[in-house]
Coordinates of N, CA and C in Angstrom, one line a residue:
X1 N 23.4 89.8 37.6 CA 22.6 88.9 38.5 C 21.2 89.4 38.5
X2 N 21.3 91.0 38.7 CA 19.6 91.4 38.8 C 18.4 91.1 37.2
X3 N 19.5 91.3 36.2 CA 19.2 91.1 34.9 C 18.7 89.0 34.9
X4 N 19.2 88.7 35.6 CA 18.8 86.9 35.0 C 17.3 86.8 35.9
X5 N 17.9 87.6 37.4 CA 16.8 87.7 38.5 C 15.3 88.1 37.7
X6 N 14.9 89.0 37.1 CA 14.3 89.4 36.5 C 13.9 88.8 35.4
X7 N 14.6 87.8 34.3 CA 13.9 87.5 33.3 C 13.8 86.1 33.9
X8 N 14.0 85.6 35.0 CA 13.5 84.6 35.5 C 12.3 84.7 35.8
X9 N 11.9 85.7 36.5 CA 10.2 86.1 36.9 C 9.4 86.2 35.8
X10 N 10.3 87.2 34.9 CA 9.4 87.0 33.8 C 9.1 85.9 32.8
X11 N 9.9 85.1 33.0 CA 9.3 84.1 32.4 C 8.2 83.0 33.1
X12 N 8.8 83.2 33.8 CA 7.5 82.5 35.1 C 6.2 83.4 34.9
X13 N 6.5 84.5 35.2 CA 4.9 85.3 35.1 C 4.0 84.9 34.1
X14 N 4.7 85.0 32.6 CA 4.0 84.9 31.5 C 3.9 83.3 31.3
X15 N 4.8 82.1 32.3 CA 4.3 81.1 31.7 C 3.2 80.5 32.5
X16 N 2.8 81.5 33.9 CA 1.6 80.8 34.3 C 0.6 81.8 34.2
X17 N 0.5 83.0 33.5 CA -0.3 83.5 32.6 C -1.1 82.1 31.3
X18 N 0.0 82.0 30.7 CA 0.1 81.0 29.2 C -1.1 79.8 29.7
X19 N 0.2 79.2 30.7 CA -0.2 77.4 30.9 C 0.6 76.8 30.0
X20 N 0.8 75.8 29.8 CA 1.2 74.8 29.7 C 0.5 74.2 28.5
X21 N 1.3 74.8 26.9 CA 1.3 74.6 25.7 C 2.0 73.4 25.0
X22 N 2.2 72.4 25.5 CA 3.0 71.4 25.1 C 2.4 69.8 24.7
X23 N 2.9 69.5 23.5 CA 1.9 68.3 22.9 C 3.0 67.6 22.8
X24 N 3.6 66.1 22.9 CA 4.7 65.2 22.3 C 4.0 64.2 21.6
X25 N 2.6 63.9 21.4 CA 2.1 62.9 20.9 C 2.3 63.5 19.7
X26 N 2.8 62.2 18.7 CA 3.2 62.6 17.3 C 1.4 62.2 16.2
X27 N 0.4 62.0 17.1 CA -0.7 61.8 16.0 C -1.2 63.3 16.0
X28 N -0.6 64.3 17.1 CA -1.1 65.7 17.0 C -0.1 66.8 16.3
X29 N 0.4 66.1 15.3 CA 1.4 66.9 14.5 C 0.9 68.4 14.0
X30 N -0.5 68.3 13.7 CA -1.2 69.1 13.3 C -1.1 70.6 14.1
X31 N -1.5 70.3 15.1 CA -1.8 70.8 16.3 C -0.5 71.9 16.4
X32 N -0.9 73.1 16.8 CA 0.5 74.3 17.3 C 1.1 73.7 18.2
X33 N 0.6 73.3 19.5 CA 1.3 72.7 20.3 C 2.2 72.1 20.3
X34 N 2.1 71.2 19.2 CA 2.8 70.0 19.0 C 4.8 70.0 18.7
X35 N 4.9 69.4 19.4 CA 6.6 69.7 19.3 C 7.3 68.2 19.6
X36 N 8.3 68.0 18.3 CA 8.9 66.7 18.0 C 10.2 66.4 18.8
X37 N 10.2 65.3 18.7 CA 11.5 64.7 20.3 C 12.6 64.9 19.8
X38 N 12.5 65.2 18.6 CA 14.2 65.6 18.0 C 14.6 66.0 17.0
X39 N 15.1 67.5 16.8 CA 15.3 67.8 15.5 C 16.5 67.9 15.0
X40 N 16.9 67.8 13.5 CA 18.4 68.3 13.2 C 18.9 69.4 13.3
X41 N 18.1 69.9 13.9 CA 18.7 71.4 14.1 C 19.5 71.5 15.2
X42 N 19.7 70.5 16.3 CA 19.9 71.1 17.5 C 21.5 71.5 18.1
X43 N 22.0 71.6 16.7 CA 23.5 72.0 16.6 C 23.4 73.3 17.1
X44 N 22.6 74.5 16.6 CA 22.3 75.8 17.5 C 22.2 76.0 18.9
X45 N 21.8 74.8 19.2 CA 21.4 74.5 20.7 C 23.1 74.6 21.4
X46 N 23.6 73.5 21.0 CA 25.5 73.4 20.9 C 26.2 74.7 21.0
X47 N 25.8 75.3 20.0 CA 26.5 76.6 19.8 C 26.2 77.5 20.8
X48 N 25.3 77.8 20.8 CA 24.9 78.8 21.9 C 25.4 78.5 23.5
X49 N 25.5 76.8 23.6 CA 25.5 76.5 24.9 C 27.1 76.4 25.0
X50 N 27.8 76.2 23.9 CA 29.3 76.4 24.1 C 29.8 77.8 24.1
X51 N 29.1 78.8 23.9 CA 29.6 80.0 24.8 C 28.8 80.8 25.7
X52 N 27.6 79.5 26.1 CA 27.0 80.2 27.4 C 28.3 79.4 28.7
X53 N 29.1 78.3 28.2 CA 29.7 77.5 29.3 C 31.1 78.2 28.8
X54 N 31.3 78.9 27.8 CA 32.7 79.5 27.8 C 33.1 80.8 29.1
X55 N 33.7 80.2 30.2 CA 33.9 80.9 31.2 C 35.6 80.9 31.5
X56 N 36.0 81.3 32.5 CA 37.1 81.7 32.7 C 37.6 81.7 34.3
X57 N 37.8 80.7 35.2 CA 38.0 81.2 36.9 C 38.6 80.3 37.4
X58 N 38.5 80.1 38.6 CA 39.0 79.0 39.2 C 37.7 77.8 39.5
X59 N 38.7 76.4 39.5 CA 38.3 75.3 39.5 C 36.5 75.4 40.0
X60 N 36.7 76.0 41.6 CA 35.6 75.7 42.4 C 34.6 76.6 41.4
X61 N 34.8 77.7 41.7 CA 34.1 78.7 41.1 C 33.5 78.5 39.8
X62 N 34.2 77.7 38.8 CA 33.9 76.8 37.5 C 32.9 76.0 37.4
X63 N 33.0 75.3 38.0 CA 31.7 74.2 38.8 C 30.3 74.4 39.2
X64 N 30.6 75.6 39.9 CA 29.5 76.8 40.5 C 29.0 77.3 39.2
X65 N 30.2 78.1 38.1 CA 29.3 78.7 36.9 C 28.5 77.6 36.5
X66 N 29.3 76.5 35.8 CA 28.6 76.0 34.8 C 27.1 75.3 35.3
X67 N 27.2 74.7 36.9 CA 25.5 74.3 37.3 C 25.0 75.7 37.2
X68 N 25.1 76.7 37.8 CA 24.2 78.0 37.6 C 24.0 78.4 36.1
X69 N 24.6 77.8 35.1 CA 24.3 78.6 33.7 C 23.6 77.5 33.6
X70 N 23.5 75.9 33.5 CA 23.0 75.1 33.6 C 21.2 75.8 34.0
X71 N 21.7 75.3 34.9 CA 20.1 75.6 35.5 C 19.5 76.8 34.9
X72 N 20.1 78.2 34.6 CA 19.2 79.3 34.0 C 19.0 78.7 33.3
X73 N 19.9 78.5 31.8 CA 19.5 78.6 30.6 C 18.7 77.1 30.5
X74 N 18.4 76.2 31.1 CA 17.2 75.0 30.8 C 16.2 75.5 31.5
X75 N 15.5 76.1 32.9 CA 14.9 76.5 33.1 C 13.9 77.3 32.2
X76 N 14.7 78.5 31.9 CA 13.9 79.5 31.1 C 13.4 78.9 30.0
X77 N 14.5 78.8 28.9 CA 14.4 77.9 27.8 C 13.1 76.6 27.5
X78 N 13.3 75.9 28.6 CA 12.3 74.6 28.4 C 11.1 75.2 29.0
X79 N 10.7 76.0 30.1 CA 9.7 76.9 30.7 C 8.7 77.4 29.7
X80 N 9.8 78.8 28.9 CA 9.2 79.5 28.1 C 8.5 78.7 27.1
X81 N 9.4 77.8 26.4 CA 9.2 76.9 25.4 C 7.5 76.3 25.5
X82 N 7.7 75.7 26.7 CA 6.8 74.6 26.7 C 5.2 75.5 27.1
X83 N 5.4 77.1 27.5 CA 4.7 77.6 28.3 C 3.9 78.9 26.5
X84 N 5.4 78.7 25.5 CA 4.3 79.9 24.5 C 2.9 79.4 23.7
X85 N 2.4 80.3 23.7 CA 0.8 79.8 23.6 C 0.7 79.4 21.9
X86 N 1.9 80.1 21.2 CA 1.4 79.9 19.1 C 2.5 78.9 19.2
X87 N 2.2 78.2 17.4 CA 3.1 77.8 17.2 C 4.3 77.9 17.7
X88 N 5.5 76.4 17.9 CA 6.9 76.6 18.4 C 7.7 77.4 17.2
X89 N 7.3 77.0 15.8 CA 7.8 77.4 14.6 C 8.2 79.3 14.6
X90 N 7.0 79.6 15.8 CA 7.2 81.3 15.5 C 8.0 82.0 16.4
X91 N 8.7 80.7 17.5 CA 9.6 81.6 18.5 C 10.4 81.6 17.7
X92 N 10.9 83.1 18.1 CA 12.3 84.1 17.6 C 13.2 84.2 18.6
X93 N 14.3 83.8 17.8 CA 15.5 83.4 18.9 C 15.8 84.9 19.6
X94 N 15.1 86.5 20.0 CA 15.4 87.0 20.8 C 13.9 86.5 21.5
X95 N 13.6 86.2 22.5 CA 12.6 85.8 23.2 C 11.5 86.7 23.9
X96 N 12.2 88.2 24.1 CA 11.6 89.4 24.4 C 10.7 89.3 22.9
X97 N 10.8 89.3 21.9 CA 10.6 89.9 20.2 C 9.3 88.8 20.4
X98 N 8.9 87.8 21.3 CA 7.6 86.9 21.2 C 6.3 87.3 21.9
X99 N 6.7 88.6 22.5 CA 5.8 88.9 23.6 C 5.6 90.5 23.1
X100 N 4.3 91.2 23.2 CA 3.6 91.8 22.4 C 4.5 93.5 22.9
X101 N 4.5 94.2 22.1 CA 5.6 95.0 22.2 C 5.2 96.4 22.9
X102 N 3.7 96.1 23.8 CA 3.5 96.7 24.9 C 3.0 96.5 26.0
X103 N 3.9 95.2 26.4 CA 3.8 95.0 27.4 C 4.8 95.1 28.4
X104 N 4.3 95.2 29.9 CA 5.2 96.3 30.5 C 6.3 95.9 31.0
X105 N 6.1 93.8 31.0 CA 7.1 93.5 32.2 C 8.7 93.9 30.6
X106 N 7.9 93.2 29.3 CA 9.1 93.1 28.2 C 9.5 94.5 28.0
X107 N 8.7 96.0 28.4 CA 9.5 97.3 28.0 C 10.4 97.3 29.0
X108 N 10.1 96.7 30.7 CA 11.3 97.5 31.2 C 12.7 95.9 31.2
X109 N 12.4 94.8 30.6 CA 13.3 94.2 30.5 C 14.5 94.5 29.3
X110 N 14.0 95.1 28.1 CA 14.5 95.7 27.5 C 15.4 97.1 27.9
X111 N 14.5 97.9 28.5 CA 15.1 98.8 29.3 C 16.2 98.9 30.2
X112 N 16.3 97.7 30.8 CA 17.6 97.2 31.5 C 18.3 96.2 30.7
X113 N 18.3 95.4 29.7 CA 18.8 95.4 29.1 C 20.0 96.1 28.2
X114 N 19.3 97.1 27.3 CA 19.9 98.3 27.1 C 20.8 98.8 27.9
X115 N 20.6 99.5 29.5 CA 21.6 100.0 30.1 C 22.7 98.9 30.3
X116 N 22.3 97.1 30.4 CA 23.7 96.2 30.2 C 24.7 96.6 29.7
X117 N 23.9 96.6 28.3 CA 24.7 96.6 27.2 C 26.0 97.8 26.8
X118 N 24.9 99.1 27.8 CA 25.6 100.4 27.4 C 27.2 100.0 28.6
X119 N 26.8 99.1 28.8 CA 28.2 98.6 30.2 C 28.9 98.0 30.2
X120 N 28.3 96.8 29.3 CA 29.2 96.1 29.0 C 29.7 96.4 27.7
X121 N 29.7 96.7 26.3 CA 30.0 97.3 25.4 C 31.2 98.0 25.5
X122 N 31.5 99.0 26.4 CA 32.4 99.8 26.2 C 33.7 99.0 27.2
X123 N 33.6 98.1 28.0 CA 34.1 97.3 28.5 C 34.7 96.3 27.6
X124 N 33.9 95.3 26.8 CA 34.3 94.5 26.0 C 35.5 95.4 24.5
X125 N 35.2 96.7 24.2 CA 36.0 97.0 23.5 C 37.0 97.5 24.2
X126 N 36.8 97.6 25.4 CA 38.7 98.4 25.8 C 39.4 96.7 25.4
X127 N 39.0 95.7 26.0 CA 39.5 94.4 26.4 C 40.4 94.2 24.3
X128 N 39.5 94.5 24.1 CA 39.5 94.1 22.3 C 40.9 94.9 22.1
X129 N 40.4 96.6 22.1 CA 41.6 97.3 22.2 C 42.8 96.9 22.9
X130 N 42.7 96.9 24.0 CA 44.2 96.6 25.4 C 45.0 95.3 24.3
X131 N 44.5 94.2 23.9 CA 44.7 92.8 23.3 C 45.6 93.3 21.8
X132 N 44.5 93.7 20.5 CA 44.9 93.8 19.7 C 46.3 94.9 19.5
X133 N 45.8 96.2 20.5 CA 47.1 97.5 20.0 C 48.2 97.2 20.8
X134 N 48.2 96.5 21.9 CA 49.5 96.0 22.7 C 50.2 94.9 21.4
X135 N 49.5 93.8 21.1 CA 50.1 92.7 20.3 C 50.8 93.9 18.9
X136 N 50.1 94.7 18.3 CA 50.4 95.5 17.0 C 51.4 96.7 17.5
X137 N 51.7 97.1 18.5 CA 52.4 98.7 18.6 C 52.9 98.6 20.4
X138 N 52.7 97.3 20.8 CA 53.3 97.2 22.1 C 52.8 98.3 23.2
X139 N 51.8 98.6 22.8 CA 51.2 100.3 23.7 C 49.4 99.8 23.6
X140 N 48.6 99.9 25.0 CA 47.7 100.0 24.5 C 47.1 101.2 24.5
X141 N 47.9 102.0 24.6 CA 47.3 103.5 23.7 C 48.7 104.4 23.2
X142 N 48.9 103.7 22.0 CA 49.9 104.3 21.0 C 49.5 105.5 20.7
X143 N 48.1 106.1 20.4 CA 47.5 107.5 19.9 C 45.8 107.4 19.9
X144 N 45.9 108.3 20.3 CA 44.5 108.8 20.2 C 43.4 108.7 18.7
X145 N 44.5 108.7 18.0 CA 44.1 108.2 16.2 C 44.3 106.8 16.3
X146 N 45.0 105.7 16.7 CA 44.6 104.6 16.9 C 43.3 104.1 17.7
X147 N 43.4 104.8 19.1 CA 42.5 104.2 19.4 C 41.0 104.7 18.7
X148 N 41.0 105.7 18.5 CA 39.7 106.2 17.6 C 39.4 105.8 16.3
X149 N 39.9 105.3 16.1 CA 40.3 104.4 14.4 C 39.7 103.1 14.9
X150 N 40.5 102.6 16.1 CA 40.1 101.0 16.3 C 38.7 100.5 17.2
X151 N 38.3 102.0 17.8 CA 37.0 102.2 18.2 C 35.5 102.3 17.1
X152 N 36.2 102.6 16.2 CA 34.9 103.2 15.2 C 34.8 101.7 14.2
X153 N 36.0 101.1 14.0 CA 35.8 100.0 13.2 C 34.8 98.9 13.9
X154 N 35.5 99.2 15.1 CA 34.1 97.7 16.2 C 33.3 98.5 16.4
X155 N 32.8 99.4 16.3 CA 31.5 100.1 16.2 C 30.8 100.1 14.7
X156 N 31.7 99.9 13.8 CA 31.2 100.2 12.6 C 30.5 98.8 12.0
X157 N 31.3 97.8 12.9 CA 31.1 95.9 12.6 C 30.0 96.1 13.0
X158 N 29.9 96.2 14.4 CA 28.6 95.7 15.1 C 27.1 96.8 14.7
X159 N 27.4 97.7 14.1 CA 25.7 98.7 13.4 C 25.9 97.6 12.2
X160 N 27.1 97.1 11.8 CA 26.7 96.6 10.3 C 25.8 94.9 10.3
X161 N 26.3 94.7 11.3 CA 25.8 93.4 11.5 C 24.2 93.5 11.9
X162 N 24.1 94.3 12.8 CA 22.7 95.2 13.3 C 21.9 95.3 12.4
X163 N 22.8 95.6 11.3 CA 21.6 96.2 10.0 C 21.5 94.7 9.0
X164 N 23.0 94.4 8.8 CA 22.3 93.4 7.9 C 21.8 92.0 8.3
X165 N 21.9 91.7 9.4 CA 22.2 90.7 10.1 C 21.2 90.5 11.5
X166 N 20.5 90.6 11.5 CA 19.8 91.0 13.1 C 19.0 89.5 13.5
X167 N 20.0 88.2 13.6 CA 19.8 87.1 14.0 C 20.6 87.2 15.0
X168 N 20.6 87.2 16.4 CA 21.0 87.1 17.1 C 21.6 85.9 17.3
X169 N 20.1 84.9 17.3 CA 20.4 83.0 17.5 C 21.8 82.7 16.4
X170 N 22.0 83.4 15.0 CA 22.6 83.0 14.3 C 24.3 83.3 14.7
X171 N 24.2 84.6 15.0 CA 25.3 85.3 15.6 C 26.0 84.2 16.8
X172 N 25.2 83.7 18.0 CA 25.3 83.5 19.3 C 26.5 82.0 18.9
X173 N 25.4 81.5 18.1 CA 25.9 80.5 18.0 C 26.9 79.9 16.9
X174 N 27.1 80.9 15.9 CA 28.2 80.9 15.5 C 29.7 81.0 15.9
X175 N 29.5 82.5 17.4 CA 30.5 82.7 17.9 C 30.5 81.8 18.7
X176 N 29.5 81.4 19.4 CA 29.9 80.4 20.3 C 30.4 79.0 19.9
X177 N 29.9 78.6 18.9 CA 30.5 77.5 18.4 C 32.0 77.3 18.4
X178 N 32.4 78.5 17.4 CA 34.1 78.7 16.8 C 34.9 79.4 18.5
X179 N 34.3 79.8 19.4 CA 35.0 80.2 20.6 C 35.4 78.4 21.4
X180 N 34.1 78.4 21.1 CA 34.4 76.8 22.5 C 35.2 75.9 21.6
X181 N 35.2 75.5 20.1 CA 35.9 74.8 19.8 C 37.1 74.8 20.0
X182 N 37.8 76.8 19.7 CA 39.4 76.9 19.7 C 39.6 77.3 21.1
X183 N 38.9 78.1 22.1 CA 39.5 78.3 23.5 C 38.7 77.2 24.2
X184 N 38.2 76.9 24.4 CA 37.8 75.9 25.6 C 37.9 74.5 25.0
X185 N 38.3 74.2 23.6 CA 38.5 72.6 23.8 C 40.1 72.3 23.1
X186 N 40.1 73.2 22.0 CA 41.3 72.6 20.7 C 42.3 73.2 21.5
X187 N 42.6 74.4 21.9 CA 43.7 75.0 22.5 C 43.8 74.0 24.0
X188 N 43.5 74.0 24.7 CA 43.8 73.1 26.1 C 44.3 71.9 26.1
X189 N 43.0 71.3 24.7 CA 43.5 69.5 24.6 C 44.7 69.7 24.2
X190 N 45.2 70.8 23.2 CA 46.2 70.9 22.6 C 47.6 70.6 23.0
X191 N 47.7 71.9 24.4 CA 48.6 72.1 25.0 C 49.1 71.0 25.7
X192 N 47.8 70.4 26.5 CA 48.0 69.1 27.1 C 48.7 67.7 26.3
X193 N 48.1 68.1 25.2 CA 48.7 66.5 24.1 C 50.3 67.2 24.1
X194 N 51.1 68.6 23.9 CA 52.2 68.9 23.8 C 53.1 68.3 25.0
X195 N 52.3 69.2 26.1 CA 52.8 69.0 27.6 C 53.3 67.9 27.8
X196 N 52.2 66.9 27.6 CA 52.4 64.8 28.0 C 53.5 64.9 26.7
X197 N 53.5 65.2 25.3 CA 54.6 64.8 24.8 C 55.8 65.0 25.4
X198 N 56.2 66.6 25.8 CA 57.3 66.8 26.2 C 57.7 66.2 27.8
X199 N 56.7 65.5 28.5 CA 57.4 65.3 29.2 C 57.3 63.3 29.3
X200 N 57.3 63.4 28.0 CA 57.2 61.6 28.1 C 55.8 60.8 28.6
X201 N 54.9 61.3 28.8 CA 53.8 60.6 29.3 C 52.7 60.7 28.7
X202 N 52.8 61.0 27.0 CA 51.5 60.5 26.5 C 50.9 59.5 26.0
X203 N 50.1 59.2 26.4 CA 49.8 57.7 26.4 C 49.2 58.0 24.8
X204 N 48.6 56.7 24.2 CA 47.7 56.2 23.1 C 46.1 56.9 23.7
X205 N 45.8 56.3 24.5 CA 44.2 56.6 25.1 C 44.4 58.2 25.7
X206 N 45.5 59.2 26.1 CA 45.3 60.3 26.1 C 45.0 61.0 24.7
X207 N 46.0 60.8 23.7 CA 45.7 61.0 22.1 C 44.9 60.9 21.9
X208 N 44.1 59.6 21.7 CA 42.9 59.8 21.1 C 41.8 60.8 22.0
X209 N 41.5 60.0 23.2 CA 40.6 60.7 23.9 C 40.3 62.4 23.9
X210 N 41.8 63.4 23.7 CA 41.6 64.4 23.9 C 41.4 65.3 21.5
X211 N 42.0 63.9 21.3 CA 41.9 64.3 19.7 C 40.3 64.2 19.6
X212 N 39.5 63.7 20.2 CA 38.1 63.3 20.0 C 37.1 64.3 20.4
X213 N 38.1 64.9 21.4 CA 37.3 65.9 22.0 C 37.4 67.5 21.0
X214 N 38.7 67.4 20.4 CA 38.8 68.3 19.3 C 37.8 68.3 18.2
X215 N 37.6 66.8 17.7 CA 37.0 66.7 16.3 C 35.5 67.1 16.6
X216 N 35.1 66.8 17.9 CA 33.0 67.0 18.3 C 33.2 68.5 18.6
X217 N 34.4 69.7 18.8 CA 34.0 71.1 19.0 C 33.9 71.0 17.4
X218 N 34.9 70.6 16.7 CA 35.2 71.3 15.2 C 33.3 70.4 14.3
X219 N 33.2 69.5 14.6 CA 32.0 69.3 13.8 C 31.0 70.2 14.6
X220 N 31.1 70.5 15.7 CA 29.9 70.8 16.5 C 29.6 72.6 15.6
X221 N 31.1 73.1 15.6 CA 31.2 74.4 14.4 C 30.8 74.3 12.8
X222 N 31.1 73.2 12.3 CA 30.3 72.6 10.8 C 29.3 72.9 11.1
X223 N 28.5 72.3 11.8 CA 27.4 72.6 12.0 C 26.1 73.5 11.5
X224 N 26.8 74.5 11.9 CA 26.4 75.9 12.4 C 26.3 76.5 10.6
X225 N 26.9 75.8 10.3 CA 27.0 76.4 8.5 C 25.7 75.5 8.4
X226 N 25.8 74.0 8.1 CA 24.5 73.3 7.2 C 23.3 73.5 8.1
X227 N 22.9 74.0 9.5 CA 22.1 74.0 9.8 C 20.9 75.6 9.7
X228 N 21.7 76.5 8.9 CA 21.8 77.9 9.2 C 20.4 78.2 8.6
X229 N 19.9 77.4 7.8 CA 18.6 77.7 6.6 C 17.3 76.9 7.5
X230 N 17.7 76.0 8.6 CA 16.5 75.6 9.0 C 16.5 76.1 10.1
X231 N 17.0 77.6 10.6 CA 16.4 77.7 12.0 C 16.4 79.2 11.9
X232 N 15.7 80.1 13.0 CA 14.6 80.9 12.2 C 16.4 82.0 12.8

């Protein structure tokens, strides 16, 4: 919370530093400003936003996340957007990496950043651990050589990706694509289309309507492959 708190301000600070960099008239193509009402790119957009909305709670509390991620992520997003002073072509999908790399508000957002990370990181690999060595050895701590074995390999993924790979945008929305397609849409419609089978009540208009909703996660994941060369 204090981490969104914070890059909320900062994006506000720096966008009324900026002003208000935004052109839609298409005779000023020319122009840096200038930014078009629609691109084919905006499948990345999809991706990222299917696992900014991939959450996990109850109903009420659900409703609460998704308007609050709602509102962050268009806020900042269209703010920053509309508010950077160069070309749109040069924003880099880590948004810190657009702002000059001594400046103070982006060292200490980074800075807290980093300690997130150092917190959440070791948290997300127990979760990985607890999952995969329970399903493989029924233990999630079979040995000390397992779990140090299965610690260094996701340690060893994520420097490798680090190194060869340091697109975050590309990353985000990759996973987020292939997450929201199989847990938040294919798996549930799924179950649901089973459930109404087995208990006699699936209609024609539940079929299709929830098969439809499968086919727009799985192209929404195509996507993410043909669009990969036009976005930075």
């Amino acid at each position: 919370t204090l981490s969104v708190i914070y890059l909320t301000v900062f994006v506000i600070v720096k966008a009324s530093r900026w002003g208000m960099n935004l052109d839609l008239n298409p005779h000023h193509s020319s122009l840096p400003q200038y930014t078009s009402m629609f691109e084919w790119s905006f499948p990345a957009l999809t991706g990222v936003s299917a696992l900014a909305y991939l959450l996990q709670n109850a109903t009420r509390d659900l409703v609460i996340a998704y308007i609050c991620v709602c509102v962050t992520y268009t806020f900042m997003g269209a703010v920053f957007y509309a508010a950077f002073p160069l070309a749109k072509s040069c924003i880099e999908d880590n948004f810190l990496n657009n702002v000059a790399s001594d400046d103070a508000m982006a060292f200490v957002a980074r800075i807290g950043l980093f300690f997130q990370m150092s917190c959440v990181f070791p948290l997300l690999t127990f979760i990985i651990r607890a999952q995969f060595l329970q399903f493989i050895f029924h233990s999630v701590w079979p040995s000390a050589f397992h779990v140090l074995t299965l610690n260094s390999v996701i340690v060893s993924i994520s420097v490798l990706f680090a190194i060869f790979m340091p697109k975050i945008g590309h990353i985000i929305s990759f996973v987020g694509a292939f997450c929201g397609f199989t847990y938040a849409i294919a798996l549930p419609c799924a179950v649901y289309i089973f459930a109404c089978r087995r208990d006699g009540n699936l209609t024609f208009f539940k079929l299709i309507f929830h098969g439809f909703l499968i086919f727009i996660g799985f192209i929404n994941f195509v996507a993410q492959f043909i669009i990969i060369g036009h976005t930075k």
